[in-house]
Amino acid sequence: MESSEDTEEPPLPLALSSFQVSEEFGFLLPDPLTELPAPYGPWMELAQQLPQLICSHQLRSQVHQMPQLSTQHLQGREELHLAHLVLSFITMGYVWQEGEEGTVQVLPRNLAVPYWEVSQALGLPPILSHADFVLANWRRKDPNGNLDTIIALPGGESLRGFILVTLLVEKAAVPGIKAIVRALSAMLQRDEQSLHRALEELAGAIEAMSEALRQMHDYVDPEIFYSVIRIFLSGWKDNPAMPHGLIYEGVSPEPLAFSGGSAAQSTVLHAFDELLGICHRQDTAAFLLRMRDYMPRPHRAFLRALRAAGSLELRVVASGDARLRAAFNRCVGALTDFRSLHIAIVTKYIAIAAAKARARRAQPGASAGPAEGRPPAALEAKGTGGSHIFSFLKSIRDTTREGMISV
């Protein structure tokens, strides 16, 4: 019998499914599980009460009473991702329950050992990252498509808004992720018409991401973000509040240091940079490369495959096609605008909020009261990932703009 392969479309250079990237959801985990198997009830019970337990200062004592559970009953990546999400949130609550002046040096064995095992299975670090906080932390609240988080921390509606707006940015990127694959295929086939269409789709997706990101202003209160939420995204690397890191009892006798959650851990923007050939400056590029260690293993592989796929910019320049050049530059311009918008949001939610917090601290009697009730000061000039936030973001924005092809 003759093969039917001759009549099929030529294979795409990258199949999204082989990198656990969804045609519908992109880098988001499609339809995450919301419950772990019965043996893990103690984890789920704690995770579902985190805001109350943290605010009443009871989480640490509850963790100490928690049984040490084997991870052998976890099956499949959905269960592993939910377990990692749950253990990540419990860990952040445990470490930061008393604020930046009441941190711990040791994560107890009954939490540290299973957390480490689940992290190893997924290829993720044992700390809350973008992969947990956003990609795996969503559920459908009702048949109308309204969304909610699975696990929460203190911060109420502002925390929910912060997670879900970030999720909407990831969802808006999906047509752009699919356009990457089409662009690479068009490059291989030297099909400039298809390449132009793919670049226009990519630019439209990046513009839609900016529209989604603007909703942050509607759903997240800057004071709550800065004073309540932000500390729970902070890590124990490059953080003056935890200069020696954290000992994971039963895993390592030496302290380990991991960065906190950061937008730099989103695979989407790394993927767009790779396709468009955006080259960041050395120190910035080194930080971004380190942030890839906080992405799911298959998503890191996707970025490596993109890097190996050849230069889109060179192909566009070599074509001499003004329409292609304009479409390429529209993508770079949209990405520059997105990064400018991110700077504006960070200014509002961190720089201005930090200035207000400093002014309050300077008032007479401001030091009275428990430490955990005061806004954190250790990362005033840094992102939760540990970068010097404004020089970092402006450097990324400026080098993105430099990626334009001159006409």
Phi, psi and omega in degrees: 000138181284145176290145178269004186296332184297333183269356183274160175299146175299144183296144175288150181294332178228128173261117184305320185298332180287350177247018183053043173249130187268138176298330183264325188244358180064233182276351174296147174288121182293127175044066182301150172294151178244355178224139174272161175304157187310319182302342184259020177308317180302324177293312184297319181299316178295314185298324183283351179246013189305311182304316181292317183294322179291313184293334178264007176062032182252354187296315183300316180294325178293321178296320181297334179271354185288136177292150174277115186260143174284146179269006188290343181272358178279127183231134175081158186291332180295316178294320180295319180295320178293319178299318180294319177301311183298311182292328177296313181294319178298317181297315180296320177296319181297313184293317190257011184308321184258019180081183187287345179264000181232039183285169178251164177255344186228132170268121188297151185308318185293342174258317187294317186293308178296325179298316179297317182295317178295320179299316179297320181297325182268347186073025178250156176284158180277067176202157178294124179233176178304327181297328177273304192302323184243304191297326184248008190244053179216152177210159176277123183281330182204171183295346181281359179091004176294140187252157174212167175276163177269313181236144182232166173233177176304148181134349173054226184294331178291321176296314179301316179297319180299314181293313187286327174295318177298321176299319179295328174296315178299318181292321179297336182283346189304313178301329178290323177296317178293328178294329176302312182297318180293323178296317180295321178296317179296324177298315180298321184270001182053043182256093187291330178297312180293325179294318178299316180296318180297320180292323177295321178294320179297314180300317179299322179294318180294321177296322177293327176297320178296318178301317179295318183295328180299338179293346177306321181297331184276333191243352185234123178279122184303320183293320179292320178300311185288316188276331187246309191282317196300323183299328182285351174263357185280143179258193180236046169224132182057035179235112181302337180287339178222067189295338184258004182082203185222132175276124174267098187301133181085355180247310182212133177287341180264147177296146177247147183239125178227146178284152177282180181296143185207146174299338178292351178270000177283124182293334186306306185291327174298319181295317180294320177300317181298314182296317186275357177070032179286124181251114181272160182292161195305309184291322178294315180298323180295319178295314180299321179296321178294326179294340178293337177294346182261007178261154174305143185309314181295331179288325174297320179296324178299317180294322178295320179296322178297317181298328183276358191275356181099164189271116174294318182301314179298320180296318180295316180297315183295333182293332184067012185270116183295326180293320178295317181297318180295320179293319177299313182293330176296321177297312181296319179296319179295322180291322176298315180297321178299318181289328174294319177297320178299319178298317180298321180290318178297323177301314182291315189272345180238301186295308181292319179296322178294320179297319178295320180295320178297319179297321178293321180295330182283348181287148179303136177079005184290336182281352179290153177099166185292148183300323186289348178274354183260146178299144180293144181247343189298328184247033183303322183257005184238159171280167180294339175281350177104359181279156171285103206296315186283318177297323179295307184294321180291323177298315179297316180298316184291319179289333174296313180301325180292350179281356177300142173272122181289140186276000000 
